CSV table of C-alpha atoms and ligand atoms in Angstrom, one decimal:
chain,number,residue,atom,x,y,z
C,761,MET,CA,-72.0,-98.2,-127.7
C,762,GLU,CA,-70.2,-95.0,-128.3
C,763,ILE,CA,-69.2,-93.1,-125.1
C,764,ASN,CA,-70.9,-89.8,-124.8
C,765,LYS,CA,-68.1,-87.2,-124.2
C,766,TYR,CA,-70.3,-85.3,-121.8
C,767,PRO,CA,-69.4,-87.4,-118.6
C,768,ILE,CA,-65.7,-87.3,-119.4
C,769,GLU,CA,-65.8,-83.5,-119.5
C,770,LEU,CA,-68.2,-83.3,-116.6
C,771,LEU,CA,-66.0,-85.6,-114.5
C,772,MET,CA,-62.8,-83.7,-115.3
C,773,ARG,CA,-64.5,-80.4,-114.6
C,774,THR,CA,-66.1,-81.3,-111.3
C,775,THR,CA,-63.4,-83.6,-109.9
C,776,GLY,CA,-60.2,-82.6,-111.6
C,777,TYR,CA,-59.8,-86.4,-112.2
C,778,ASP,CA,-58.5,-87.3,-115.7
C,779,VAL,CA,-60.7,-90.1,-117.0
C,780,SER,CA,-59.7,-89.4,-120.6
C,781,LYS,CA,-56.8,-92.0,-120.3
C,782,TYR,CA,-59.2,-94.9,-119.7
C,783,ASP,CA,-60.0,-97.5,-122.3
C,784,ASP,CA,-63.5,-96.9,-123.7
C,785,SER,CA,-64.9,-100.3,-123.0
C,786,PHE,CA,-63.6,-100.2,-119.4
C,787,LEU,CA,-65.2,-96.8,-118.9
C,788,LEU,CA,-68.4,-97.9,-120.4
C,789,SER,CA,-68.7,-101.0,-118.4
C,790,THR,CA,-68.0,-99.0,-115.2
C,791,LEU,CA,-70.6,-96.5,-116.1
C,792,GLN,CA,-73.1,-99.3,-116.8
C,793,LYS,CA,-72.5,-100.7,-113.3
C,794,ARG,CA,-73.1,-97.3,-111.7
C,795,ILE,CA,-76.3,-96.8,-113.8
C,796,PHE,CA,-77.5,-100.1,-112.4
C,797,GLU,CA,-76.5,-99.4,-108.8
C,798,THR,CA,-78.2,-96.0,-108.8
C,799,ASN,CA,-81.4,-97.3,-110.5
C,800,SER,CA,-81.0,-94.7,-113.2
C,801,LYS,CA,-83.3,-95.4,-116.1
C,802,SER,CA,-80.9,-94.3,-118.9
C,803,MET,CA,-77.4,-93.0,-119.3
C,804,GLU,CA,-78.8,-89.5,-119.8
C,805,ASN,CA,-80.6,-89.7,-116.5
C,806,TYR,CA,-77.5,-91.0,-114.8
C,807,PHE,CA,-75.5,-88.0,-116.1
C,808,VAL,CA,-78.0,-85.6,-114.7
C,809,PHE,CA,-77.8,-87.4,-111.3
C,810,LEU,CA,-74.0,-87.4,-111.5
C,811,GLU,CA,-73.9,-83.6,-112.0
C,812,GLN,CA,-76.1,-83.0,-109.0
C,813,ASN,CA,-74.6,-85.5,-106.7
C,814,SER,CA,-71.1,-85.2,-105.4
C,815,LEU,CA,-71.3,-88.5,-103.5
C,816,GLU,CA,-72.0,-90.3,-106.8
C,817,ARG,CA,-69.1,-88.6,-108.5
C,818,ALA,CA,-66.9,-89.9,-105.7
C,819,GLU,CA,-68.4,-93.4,-106.1
C,820,LEU,CA,-67.8,-93.4,-109.8
C,821,ILE,CA,-64.2,-92.4,-109.4
C,822,GLU,CA,-63.7,-95.1,-106.7
C,823,SER,CA,-65.2,-97.6,-109.2
C,824,LEU,CA,-62.6,-96.5,-111.8
C,825,ARG,CA,-59.8,-96.9,-109.4
C,826,ILE,CA,-60.2,-100.7,-108.9
C,827,SER,CA,-57.8,-101.9,-106.2
C,828,TYR,CA,-58.9,-105.5,-105.9
C,829,SER,CA,-56.1,-107.9,-105.4
C,830,GLU,CA,-55.4,-111.2,-103.7
C,831,PHE,CA,-52.4,-113.3,-102.7
C,832,PHE,CA,-50.9,-115.6,-105.4
C,833,ARG,CA,-53.4,-114.2,-107.9
C,834,ASN,CA,-53.2,-116.1,-111.2
C,835,SER,CA,-52.1,-119.5,-110.1
C,836,LEU,CA,-50.4,-120.5,-113.3
C,837,THR,CA,-48.2,-117.4,-113.3
C,838,PHE,CA,-47.1,-118.0,-109.7
C,839,ALA,CA,-46.5,-121.8,-110.3
C,840,VAL,CA,-44.1,-121.0,-113.2
C,841,LEU,CA,-42.4,-118.3,-111.1
C,842,GLU,CA,-42.0,-120.6,-108.2
C,843,ARG,CA,-40.7,-123.6,-110.0
C,844,ILE,CA,-38.8,-122.2,-112.9
C,845,ILE,CA,-38.3,-118.4,-113.2
C,846,VAL,CA,-37.4,-117.3,-109.6
C,847,PRO,CA,-34.9,-120.2,-109.0
C,848,SER,CA,-33.2,-119.5,-112.3
C,849,ILE,CA,-32.9,-115.8,-111.4
C,850,VAL,CA,-31.5,-116.6,-108.0
C,851,MET,CA,-28.8,-118.8,-109.6
C,852,LYS,CA,-28.0,-116.2,-112.2
C,853,ARG,CA,-27.7,-113.4,-109.6
C,854,ASP,CA,-25.6,-115.7,-107.4
C,855,LYS,CA,-22.9,-115.7,-110.1
C,856,THR,CA,-22.7,-111.9,-110.4
C,857,LYS,CA,-21.3,-109.1,-108.2
C,858,HIS,CA,-24.8,-107.7,-107.4
C,859,LYS,CA,-26.3,-110.8,-105.8
C,860,ASP,CA,-29.7,-109.3,-104.7
C,861,VAL,CA,-32.7,-110.3,-106.8
C,862,ARG,CA,-34.5,-107.1,-107.7
C,863,ILE,CA,-38.3,-107.0,-108.1
C,864,TRP,CA,-40.7,-104.1,-108.8
C,865,SER,CA,-44.4,-104.5,-108.2
C,866,VAL,CA,-45.6,-101.4,-110.0
C,867,ALA,CA,-49.3,-101.3,-109.0
C,868,CYS,CA,-49.2,-103.2,-105.8
C,869,ALA,CA,-52.6,-102.2,-104.4
C,870,GLY,CA,-52.7,-103.4,-100.8
C,871,GLY,CA,-49.5,-105.3,-101.1
C,872,GLN,CA,-50.9,-108.8,-101.7
C,873,GLU,CA,-48.8,-109.4,-104.9
C,874,ALA,CA,-45.5,-108.0,-103.3
C,875,TYR,CA,-45.9,-110.0,-100.2
C,876,SER,CA,-46.6,-113.2,-102.3
C,877,LEU,CA,-43.3,-112.6,-104.0
C,878,ALA,CA,-41.5,-112.1,-100.7
C,879,ILE,CA,-42.9,-115.4,-99.5
C,880,LEU,CA,-41.6,-117.1,-102.6
C,881,LEU,CA,-38.2,-115.5,-102.3
C,882,GLU,CA,-37.9,-116.5,-98.7
C,883,GLU,CA,-38.8,-120.1,-99.5
C,884,ILE,CA,-36.4,-120.3,-102.5
C,885,SER,CA,-33.5,-118.8,-100.7
C,886,ASN,CA,-34.3,-121.0,-97.7
C,887,GLY,CA,-33.2,-118.5,-95.1
C,888,ASP,CA,-29.8,-118.0,-96.8
C,889,LYS,CA,-29.1,-114.3,-95.9
C,890,ALA,CA,-26.3,-114.2,-98.4
C,891,GLN,CA,-28.8,-114.7,-101.2
C,892,GLY,CA,-30.7,-111.4,-100.7
C,893,TYR,CA,-33.6,-109.8,-102.5
C,894,ARG,CA,-35.2,-106.4,-102.7
C,895,ILE,CA,-38.8,-105.8,-103.6
C,896,PHE,CA,-40.0,-102.3,-104.5
C,897,ALA,CA,-43.7,-102.0,-104.3
C,898,THR,CA,-45.4,-98.9,-105.6
C,899,ASP,CA,-48.9,-97.6,-106.4
C,900,GLN,CA,-50.4,-94.3,-107.3
C,901,SER,CA,-52.8,-94.4,-104.4
C,902,GLU,CA,-51.6,-93.2,-101.0
C,903,THR,CA,-54.4,-95.2,-99.3
C,904,GLN,CA,-53.3,-98.4,-101.0
C,905,ILE,CA,-49.6,-97.9,-100.0
C,906,HIS,CA,-50.7,-97.1,-96.4
C,907,ASP,CA,-52.7,-100.4,-96.3
C,908,ALA,CA,-49.8,-102.3,-97.9
C,909,VAL,CA,-47.3,-101.1,-95.3
C,910,ASN,CA,-49.8,-102.0,-92.6
C,911,GLY,CA,-50.0,-105.5,-94.0
C,912,GLN,CA,-53.3,-106.7,-92.5
C,913,PHE,CA,-55.6,-108.8,-94.6
C,914,PRO,CA,-59.1,-110.3,-94.3
C,915,SER,CA,-59.2,-114.0,-94.8
C,916,ALA,CA,-61.1,-113.5,-98.1
C,917,SER,CA,-57.9,-112.3,-99.9
C,918,LEU,CA,-56.0,-115.3,-98.6
C,919,ASN,CA,-57.8,-118.1,-100.4
C,920,ASN,CA,-54.7,-119.1,-102.3
C,921,VAL,CA,-52.4,-119.1,-99.3
C,922,SER,CA,-51.6,-122.6,-98.0
C,923,LEU,CA,-52.0,-123.3,-94.3
C,924,LYS,CA,-48.3,-123.7,-94.0
C,925,ARG,CA,-47.6,-120.3,-95.4
C,926,LEU,CA,-50.4,-118.8,-93.3
C,927,LYS,CA,-48.8,-120.2,-90.2
C,928,GLU,CA,-45.2,-119.2,-91.1
C,929,ARG,CA,-45.8,-115.7,-92.5
C,930,PHE,CA,-48.9,-114.3,-90.7
C,931,THR,CA,-50.2,-113.7,-87.2
C,932,LYS,CA,-54.0,-113.8,-86.7
C,933,HIS,CA,-55.7,-110.9,-84.9
C,934,ASN,CA,-59.5,-111.5,-84.7
C,935,ASP,CA,-60.6,-111.9,-88.3
C,936,MET,CA,-57.5,-110.3,-89.8
C,937,TYR,CA,-54.1,-111.8,-90.7
C,938,ALA,CA,-51.1,-109.6,-90.2
C,939,ILE,CA,-47.9,-110.1,-92.1
C,940,LYS,CA,-45.0,-110.9,-89.8
C,941,PRO,CA,-42.6,-107.9,-89.5
C,942,GLU,CA,-39.5,-110.0,-90.7
C,943,LEU,CA,-41.1,-110.4,-94.1
C,944,LYS,CA,-41.1,-106.7,-94.6
C,945,GLU,CA,-37.3,-106.3,-94.1
C,946,ASN,CA,-36.4,-106.5,-97.8
C,947,MET,CA,-39.3,-104.5,-99.0
C,948,ALA,CA,-39.8,-100.8,-99.8
C,949,PHE,CA,-43.3,-99.3,-100.3
C,950,SER,CA,-43.9,-96.0,-101.9
C,951,VAL,CA,-46.3,-93.8,-103.9
C,952,PHE,CA,-45.4,-93.8,-107.5
C,953,ASP,CA,-47.6,-92.8,-110.5
C,954,LEU,CA,-46.6,-94.6,-113.7
C,955,PHE,CA,-47.4,-91.5,-115.7
C,956,SER,CA,-45.0,-89.4,-113.8
C,957,GLU,CA,-42.7,-87.7,-116.3
C,958,LYS,CA,-40.0,-87.1,-113.7
C,959,MET,CA,-39.3,-90.7,-112.6
C,960,THR,CA,-38.8,-93.8,-114.5
C,961,CYS,CA,-38.6,-96.2,-111.5
C,962,PRO,CA,-39.0,-95.9,-107.7
C,963,PRO,CA,-36.4,-93.5,-106.3
C,964,GLU,CA,-35.6,-95.9,-103.5
C,965,SER,CA,-34.4,-98.4,-106.0
C,966,ILE,CA,-31.8,-95.8,-107.2
C,967,TYR,CA,-31.4,-97.6,-110.5
C,968,GLY,CA,-33.7,-100.0,-112.3
C,969,ASP,CA,-32.1,-103.3,-113.2
C,970,PHE,CA,-35.1,-105.3,-112.2
C,971,ASP,CA,-35.1,-109.1,-112.7
C,972,LEU,CA,-38.9,-109.1,-112.4
C,973,ILE,CA,-41.4,-106.4,-113.0
C,974,PHE,CA,-45.0,-107.1,-112.1
C,975,CYS,CA,-47.4,-104.9,-114.0
C,976,ALA,CA,-50.6,-106.9,-113.4
C,977,ASN,CA,-54.2,-105.9,-113.8
C,978,LEU,CA,-53.6,-102.3,-114.7
C,979,LEU,CA,-52.9,-102.1,-118.4
C,980,PHE,CA,-56.4,-103.1,-119.5
C,981,TYR,CA,-57.9,-99.9,-117.9
C,982,TYR,CA,-55.9,-97.6,-120.2
C,983,LYS,CA,-56.1,-96.6,-123.8
C,984,ASP,CA,-53.5,-98.0,-126.2
C,985,ASP,CA,-51.1,-94.9,-126.1
C,986,TYR,CA,-51.0,-95.0,-122.3
C,987,ARG,CA,-50.4,-98.7,-122.2
C,988,LYS,CA,-47.5,-98.2,-124.6
C,989,SER,CA,-46.0,-95.5,-122.5
C,990,ILE,CA,-46.2,-97.7,-119.3
C,991,LEU,CA,-44.6,-100.6,-121.1
C,992,HIS,CA,-41.9,-98.3,-122.4
C,993,LYS,CA,-41.0,-97.4,-118.8
C,994,MET,CA,-41.0,-101.0,-117.8
C,995,ARG,CA,-38.7,-102.1,-120.6
C,996,ASN,CA,-36.2,-99.4,-119.7
C,997,SER,CA,-36.1,-100.6,-116.1
C,998,LEU,CA,-35.6,-104.3,-116.7
C,999,ALA,CA,-32.3,-106.0,-116.2
C,1000,VAL,CA,-30.9,-107.8,-119.3
C,1001,GLY,CA,-32.9,-111.0,-119.6
C,1002,GLY,CA,-35.4,-109.7,-117.0
C,1003,TYR,CA,-39.1,-110.7,-117.1
C,1004,LEU,CA,-42.3,-108.6,-117.3
C,1005,ILE,CA,-45.4,-110.0,-115.8
C,1006,THR,CA,-49.0,-109.0,-116.5
C,1007,GLY,CA,-52.4,-110.2,-115.4
C,1008,GLU,CA,-53.5,-113.3,-117.2
C,1009,VAL,CA,-56.4,-111.3,-118.7
C,1010,GLU,CA,-53.9,-108.9,-120.2
C,1011,ARG,CA,-51.8,-111.4,-122.1
C,1012,ASP,CA,-53.4,-110.6,-125.4
C,1013,ILE,CA,-52.3,-106.9,-125.1
C,1014,LEU,CA,-48.6,-107.9,-124.9
C,1015,LEU,CA,-48.9,-110.6,-127.5
C,1016,ARG,CA,-50.4,-108.0,-129.8
C,1017,TYR,CA,-47.3,-105.8,-129.2
C,1018,LYS,CA,-45.1,-108.8,-130.1
C,1019,TYR,CA,-43.8,-109.5,-126.6
C,1020,ARG,CA,-42.5,-113.1,-126.2
C,1021,GLU,CA,-44.4,-115.1,-123.6
C,1022,VAL,CA,-41.9,-117.5,-122.1
C,1023,TYR,CA,-44.4,-120.2,-121.2
C,1024,PRO,CA,-47.8,-120.5,-122.9
C,1025,TYR,CA,-50.6,-118.8,-120.9
C,1026,SER,CA,-48.2,-117.8,-118.1
C,1027,ALA,CA,-48.4,-114.0,-118.6
C,1028,ILE,CA,-44.6,-114.0,-118.1
C,1029,PHE,CA,-42.9,-112.1,-120.9
C,1030,GLN,CA,-39.4,-111.3,-122.0
C,1031,VAL,CA,-38.5,-108.4,-124.2
Z,56,LIG,C1,-56.6,-104.1,-109.8
Z,56,LIG,S1,-55.3,-103.4,-108.9
Z,56,LIG,C2,-54.1,-104.5,-109.3
Z,56,LIG,C3,-53.3,-105.0,-108.0
Z,56,LIG,C4,-52.3,-106.1,-108.3
Z,56,LIG,N1,-51.3,-105.7,-109.3
Z,56,LIG,C5,-52.9,-107.4,-108.8
Z,56,LIG,O1,-52.8,-107.8,-109.9
Z,56,LIG,O2,-53.7,-108.0,-108.0
Z,56,LIG,C6,-54.8,-102.0,-109.9
Z,56,LIG,C7,-53.9,-101.0,-109.1
Z,56,LIG,O3,-53.3,-100.1,-110.1
Z,56,LIG,C8,-53.1,-98.9,-109.5
Z,56,LIG,N2,-52.9,-97.9,-110.5
Z,56,LIG,C9,-53.8,-97.5,-111.5
Z,56,LIG,N3,-53.2,-96.6,-112.3
Z,56,LIG,C10,-51.9,-96.4,-111.8
Z,56,LIG,C11,-50.9,-95.5,-112.2
Z,56,LIG,N4,-51.0,-94.7,-113.2
Z,56,LIG,N5,-49.7,-95.6,-111.5
Z,56,LIG,C12,-49.6,-96.4,-110.5
Z,56,LIG,N6,-50.6,-97.3,-110.1
Z,56,LIG,C13,-51.7,-97.2,-110.7
Z,56,LIG,C14,-54.4,-98.7,-108.7
Z,56,LIG,O4,-54.3,-97.7,-107.7
Z,56,LIG,C15,-54.7,-100.1,-108.2
Z,56,LIG,O5,-54.2,-100.3,-106.9
C-alpha cells in the first residue's frame, strides 16, 4: 500500500515532528496499528480523527518512538560477545597504552543494553580494576536517558537475566529491580541525536575509538539514506578492528551494504 502523503504533512505541521525520515513500511504498519486501536473504519477516517484529536497525535508519535528493550536481548549476539568478542577485546586492550575497553550504546532506551554490557565486562574482568572499561550510553529521548540513569526495571524486562546476575547486580524494591550503584561507576549516560550535525560521538567520550558500538533495533525505522548516514557516523567512531552490532532483525540491512558478519547470524559486524 502506498503511504498517503497527507498524514506526513499533517503530522509535521501539527506536531513539528519529522516523520519523513521513517521507512515507509514501518510508518504504514504503525498507522495500521493506530487505525485498529482507534476503531477507525478506514485510513481516511483515521486521518480526519487525527487532525481533530491532539491526544491521538501524541499517541501516534509515541508509537513511532518505540523504546522497547530488554536485558541481554538477542541471545546469540550476547553469547558470542561473552565467549569470544569481549574476552578478545580485553586481551587486545591489555597490550596497549589505553587499556580501557570503550563501548558506545547509541540508542540505549532505558539502559537495558548498556547495563547488560556492564555486567559482561565486570564478569570478564573478574573485578580486576586495572582492566577498566567505559560505556557511553546515549539516546535521543530525555525521558529514556532519565530512566536509564535511574536504573529501575520491572521483572518483565529481566527474563534473560540469570538468578545469579539478578542477585549480584540488582536490589529488589517491591516489584522493581534497581541496578546496584557500583555498576554505574564506569558508565556515562547522555542525550544524543544520531542526526546531530554538530557531534559525531558523545562529547563525554572526547574521542571515538570504540571497540564496540551497539546500534540495535533502530536502523529499521529509517529510510535508506538515513540508515547510511547513521552507519557512516558509526564507522568513523570505531577503533581499528572494532565491532558494530545491530539487532538480529537488522542483519539483512548490513549484509546488503556489504558489511562482514563475524559469526553467522550473530549481528556482529566488522568494517
Ligand atoms: C527499540 S529501542 C532500542 C533499544 C536497544 N538498543 C535495544 O536494542 O533493545 C530504539 C531507541 O532508539 C532511539 N532513537 C530513535 N531514533 C534515534 C536517533 N535519531 N538518535 C538517537 N536515538 C534514537 C529511541 O529513542 C529508542 O529509545
